[in-house]
PDB file of C-alpha atoms in Angstrom:
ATOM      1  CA  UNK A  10       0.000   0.000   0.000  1.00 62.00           C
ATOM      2  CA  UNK A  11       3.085   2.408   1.263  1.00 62.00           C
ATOM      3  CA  UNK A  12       5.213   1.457  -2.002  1.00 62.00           C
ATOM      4  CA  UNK A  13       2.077   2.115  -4.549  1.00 64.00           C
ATOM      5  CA  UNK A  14       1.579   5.727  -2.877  1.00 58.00           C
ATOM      6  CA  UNK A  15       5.108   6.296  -3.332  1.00 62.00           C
ATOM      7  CA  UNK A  16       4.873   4.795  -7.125  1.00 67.00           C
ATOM      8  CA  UNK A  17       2.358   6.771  -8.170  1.00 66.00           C
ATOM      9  CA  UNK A  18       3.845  10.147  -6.308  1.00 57.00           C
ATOM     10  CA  UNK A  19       7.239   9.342  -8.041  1.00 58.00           C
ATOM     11  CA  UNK A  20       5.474   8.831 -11.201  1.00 68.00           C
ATOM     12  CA  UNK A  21       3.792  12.463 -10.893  1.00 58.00           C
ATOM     13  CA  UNK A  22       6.955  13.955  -9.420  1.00 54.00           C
ATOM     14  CA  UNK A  23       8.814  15.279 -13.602  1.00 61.00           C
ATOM     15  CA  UNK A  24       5.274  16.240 -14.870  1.00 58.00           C
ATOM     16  CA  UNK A  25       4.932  19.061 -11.912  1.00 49.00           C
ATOM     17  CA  UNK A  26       8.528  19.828 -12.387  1.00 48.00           C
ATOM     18  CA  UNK A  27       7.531  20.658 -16.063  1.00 51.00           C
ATOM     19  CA  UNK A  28       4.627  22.463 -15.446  1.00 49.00           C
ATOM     20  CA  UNK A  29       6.506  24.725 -12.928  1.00 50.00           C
ATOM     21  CA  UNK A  30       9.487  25.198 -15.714  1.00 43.00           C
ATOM     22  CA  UNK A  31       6.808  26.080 -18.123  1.00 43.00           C
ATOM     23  CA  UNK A  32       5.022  28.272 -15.960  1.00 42.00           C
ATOM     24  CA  UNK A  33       8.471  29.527 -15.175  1.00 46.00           C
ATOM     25  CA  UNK A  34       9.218  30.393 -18.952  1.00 39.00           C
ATOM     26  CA  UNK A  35       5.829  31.545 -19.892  1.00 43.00           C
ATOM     27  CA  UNK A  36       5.147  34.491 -17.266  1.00 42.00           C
ATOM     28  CA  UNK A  37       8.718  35.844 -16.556  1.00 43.00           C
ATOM     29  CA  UNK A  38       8.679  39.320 -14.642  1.00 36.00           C
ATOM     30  CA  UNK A  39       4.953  39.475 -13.854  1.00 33.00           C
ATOM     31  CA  UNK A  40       5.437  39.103 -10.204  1.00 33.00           C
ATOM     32  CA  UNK A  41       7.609  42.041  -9.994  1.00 35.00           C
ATOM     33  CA  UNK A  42       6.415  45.223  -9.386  1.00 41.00           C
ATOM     34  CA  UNK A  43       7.631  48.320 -10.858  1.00 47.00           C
ATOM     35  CA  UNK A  44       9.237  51.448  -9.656  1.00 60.00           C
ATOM     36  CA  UNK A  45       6.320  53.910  -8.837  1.00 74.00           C
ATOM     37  CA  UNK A  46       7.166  57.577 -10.219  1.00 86.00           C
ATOM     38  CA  UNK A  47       5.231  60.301 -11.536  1.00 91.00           C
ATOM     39  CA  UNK A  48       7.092  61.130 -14.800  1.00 92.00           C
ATOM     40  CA  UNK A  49       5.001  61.877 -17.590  1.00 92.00           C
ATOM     41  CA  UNK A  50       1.992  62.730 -15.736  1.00 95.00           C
ATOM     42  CA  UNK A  51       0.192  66.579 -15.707  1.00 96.00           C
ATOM     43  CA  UNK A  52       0.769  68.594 -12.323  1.00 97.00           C
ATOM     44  CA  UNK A  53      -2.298  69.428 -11.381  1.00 96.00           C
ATOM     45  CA  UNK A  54      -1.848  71.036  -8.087  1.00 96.00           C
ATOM     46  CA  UNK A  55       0.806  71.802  -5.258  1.00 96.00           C
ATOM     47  CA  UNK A  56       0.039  72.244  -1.888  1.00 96.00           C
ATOM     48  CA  UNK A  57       2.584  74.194   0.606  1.00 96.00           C
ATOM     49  CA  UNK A  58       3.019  74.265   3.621  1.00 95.00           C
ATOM     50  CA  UNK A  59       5.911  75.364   6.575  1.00 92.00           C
ATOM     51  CA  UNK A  60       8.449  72.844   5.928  1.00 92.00           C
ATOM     52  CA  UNK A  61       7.309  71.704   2.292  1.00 95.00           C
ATOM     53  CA  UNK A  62       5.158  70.969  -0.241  1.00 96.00           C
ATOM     54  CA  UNK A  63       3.314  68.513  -2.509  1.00 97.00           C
ATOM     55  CA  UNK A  64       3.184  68.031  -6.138  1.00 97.00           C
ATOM     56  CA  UNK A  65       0.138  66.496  -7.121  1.00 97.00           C
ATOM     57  CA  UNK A  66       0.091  65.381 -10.587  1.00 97.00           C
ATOM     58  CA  UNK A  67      -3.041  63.011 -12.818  1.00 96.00           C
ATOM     59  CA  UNK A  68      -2.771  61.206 -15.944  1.00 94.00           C
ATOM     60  CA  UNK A  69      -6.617  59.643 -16.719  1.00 92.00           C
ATOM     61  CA  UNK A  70      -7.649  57.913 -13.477  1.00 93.00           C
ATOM     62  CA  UNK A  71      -4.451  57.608 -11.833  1.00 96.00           C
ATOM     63  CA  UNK A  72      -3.151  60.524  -9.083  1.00 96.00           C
ATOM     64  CA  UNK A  73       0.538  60.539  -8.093  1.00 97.00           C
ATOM     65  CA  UNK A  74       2.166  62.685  -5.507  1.00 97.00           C
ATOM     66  CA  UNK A  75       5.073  63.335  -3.831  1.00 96.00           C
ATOM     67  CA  UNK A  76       6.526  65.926  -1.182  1.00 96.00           C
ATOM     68  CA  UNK A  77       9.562  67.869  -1.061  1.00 96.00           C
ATOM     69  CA  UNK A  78      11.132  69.113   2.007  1.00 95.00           C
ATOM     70  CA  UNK A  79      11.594  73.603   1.273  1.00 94.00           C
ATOM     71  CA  UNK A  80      14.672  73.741   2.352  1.00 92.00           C
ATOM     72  CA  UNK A  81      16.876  70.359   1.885  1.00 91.00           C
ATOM     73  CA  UNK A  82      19.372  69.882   4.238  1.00 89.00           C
ATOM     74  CA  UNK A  83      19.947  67.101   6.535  1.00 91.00           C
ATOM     75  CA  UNK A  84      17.829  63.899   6.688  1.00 94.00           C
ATOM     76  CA  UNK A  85      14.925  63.770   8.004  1.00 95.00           C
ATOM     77  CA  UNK A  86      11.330  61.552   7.734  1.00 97.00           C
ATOM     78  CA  UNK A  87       8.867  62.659   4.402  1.00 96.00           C
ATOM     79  CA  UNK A  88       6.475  61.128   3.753  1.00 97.00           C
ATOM     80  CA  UNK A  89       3.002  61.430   1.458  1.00 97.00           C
ATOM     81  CA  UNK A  90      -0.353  59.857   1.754  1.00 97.00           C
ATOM     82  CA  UNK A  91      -2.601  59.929  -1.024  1.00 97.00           C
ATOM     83  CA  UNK A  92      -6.351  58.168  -0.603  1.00 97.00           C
ATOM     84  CA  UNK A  93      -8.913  58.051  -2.928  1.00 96.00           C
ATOM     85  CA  UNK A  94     -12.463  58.717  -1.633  1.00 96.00           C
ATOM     86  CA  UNK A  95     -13.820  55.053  -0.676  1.00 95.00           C
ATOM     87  CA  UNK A  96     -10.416  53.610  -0.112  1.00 96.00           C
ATOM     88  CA  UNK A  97      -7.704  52.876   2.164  1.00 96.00           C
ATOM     89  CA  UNK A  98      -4.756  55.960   1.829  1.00 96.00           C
ATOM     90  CA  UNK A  99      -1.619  54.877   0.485  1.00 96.00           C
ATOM     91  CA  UNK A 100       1.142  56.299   2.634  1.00 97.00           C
ATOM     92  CA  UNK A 101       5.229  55.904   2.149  1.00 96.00           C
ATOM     93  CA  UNK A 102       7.722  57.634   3.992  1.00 96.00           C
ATOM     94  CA  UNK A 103      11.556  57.863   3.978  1.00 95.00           C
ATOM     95  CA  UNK A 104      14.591  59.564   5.392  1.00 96.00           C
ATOM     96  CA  UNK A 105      15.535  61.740   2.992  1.00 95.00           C
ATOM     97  CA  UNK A 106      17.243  65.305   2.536  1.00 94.00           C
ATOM     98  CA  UNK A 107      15.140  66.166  -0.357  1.00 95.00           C
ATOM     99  CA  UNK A 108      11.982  63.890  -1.186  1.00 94.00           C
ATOM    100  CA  UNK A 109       9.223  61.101  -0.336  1.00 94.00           C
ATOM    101  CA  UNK A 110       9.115  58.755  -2.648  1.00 95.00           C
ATOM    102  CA  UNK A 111       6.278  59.211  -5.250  1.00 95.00           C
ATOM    103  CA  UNK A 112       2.738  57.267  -4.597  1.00 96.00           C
ATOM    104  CA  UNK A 113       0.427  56.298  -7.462  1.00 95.00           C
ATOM    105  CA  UNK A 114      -3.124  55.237  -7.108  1.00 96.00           C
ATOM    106  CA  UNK A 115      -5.588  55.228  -9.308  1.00 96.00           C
ATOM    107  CA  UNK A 116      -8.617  57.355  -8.692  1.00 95.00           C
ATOM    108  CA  UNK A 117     -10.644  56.944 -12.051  1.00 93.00           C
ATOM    109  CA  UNK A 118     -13.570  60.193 -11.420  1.00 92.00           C
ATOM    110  CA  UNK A 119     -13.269  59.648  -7.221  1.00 95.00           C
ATOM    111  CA  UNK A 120     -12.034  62.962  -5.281  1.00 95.00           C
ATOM    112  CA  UNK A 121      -8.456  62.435  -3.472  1.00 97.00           C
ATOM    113  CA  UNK A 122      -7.320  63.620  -0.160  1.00 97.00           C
ATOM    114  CA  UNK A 123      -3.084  63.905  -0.701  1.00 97.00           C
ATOM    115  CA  UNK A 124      -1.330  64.645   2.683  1.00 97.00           C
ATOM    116  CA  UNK A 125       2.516  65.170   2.791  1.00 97.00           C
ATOM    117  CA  UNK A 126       5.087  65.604   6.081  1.00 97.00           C
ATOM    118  CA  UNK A 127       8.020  66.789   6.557  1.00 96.00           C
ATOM    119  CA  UNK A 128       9.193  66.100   9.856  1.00 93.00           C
ATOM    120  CA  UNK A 129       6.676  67.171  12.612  1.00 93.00           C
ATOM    121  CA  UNK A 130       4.986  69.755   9.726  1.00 93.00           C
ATOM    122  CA  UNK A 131       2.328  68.725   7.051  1.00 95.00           C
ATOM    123  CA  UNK A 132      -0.051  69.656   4.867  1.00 95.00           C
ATOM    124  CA  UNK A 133      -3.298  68.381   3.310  1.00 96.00           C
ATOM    125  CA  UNK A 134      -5.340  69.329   0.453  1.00 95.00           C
ATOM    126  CA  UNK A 135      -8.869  68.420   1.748  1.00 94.00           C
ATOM    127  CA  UNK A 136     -10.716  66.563  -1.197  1.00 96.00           C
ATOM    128  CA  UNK A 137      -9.726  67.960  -4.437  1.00 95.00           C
ATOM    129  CA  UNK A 138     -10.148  66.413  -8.283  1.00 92.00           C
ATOM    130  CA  UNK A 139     -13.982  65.570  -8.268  1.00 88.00           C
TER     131      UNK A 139
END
């Protein structure tokens, strides 16, 4: 009973090995995400504030933003938050002299709320693109 199990399990062993070489060769690079930025997208808005401000820029449905620190110096936590209305924000942060880095989401005709820190300031834009 043991030594058919292991048979049959042996038997099915190089056909799953194909399939996941196949698979393998098929589909390469879909899992991997790529580098969010907002180059070749319209600004649309900035919004300033003590210690920085936010770009804000749209291409069709999708809103990407990013915040800059006013005077760049030493390193320090920015970060940006943009949420569609309905949804969860997306928020990223790093220490940085200069910059957050950029956030994308897409938006399609929904108003955003984009919020950006630098340090202990921010700044919001309340709900802006309807």
């Amino acid at each position: 009973m043991v030594v058919g199990a292991i048979r049959r399990w042996a038997a099915a062993l190089p056909a799953v090995v194909v399939a996941a070489v196949l698979l393998g060769l098929l589909a390469p690079g879909t899992a991997q995400a790529a580098p969010v930025s907002c180059d070749g997208m319209r600004k649309v808005r900035t919004v300033a504030f003590p210690n920085g401000f936010v770009h804000i820029y749209k291409t069709g449905g999708r809103v990407c933003a990013r915040t800059f620190a006013q005077h760049p110096g030493a390193k320090r936590k920015i970060t940006v938050s943009v949420q569609a209305r309905g949804h969860v924000a997306v928020r990223k942060g790093r220490k940085h002299a200069r910059s957050s880095p950029a956030v994308q989401v897409y938006a399609g005709h929904r108003c955003v709320w984009v919020k950006g820190w630098v340090g202990r300031d921010s700044g919001g834009s309340g709900w802006i693109l309807c």
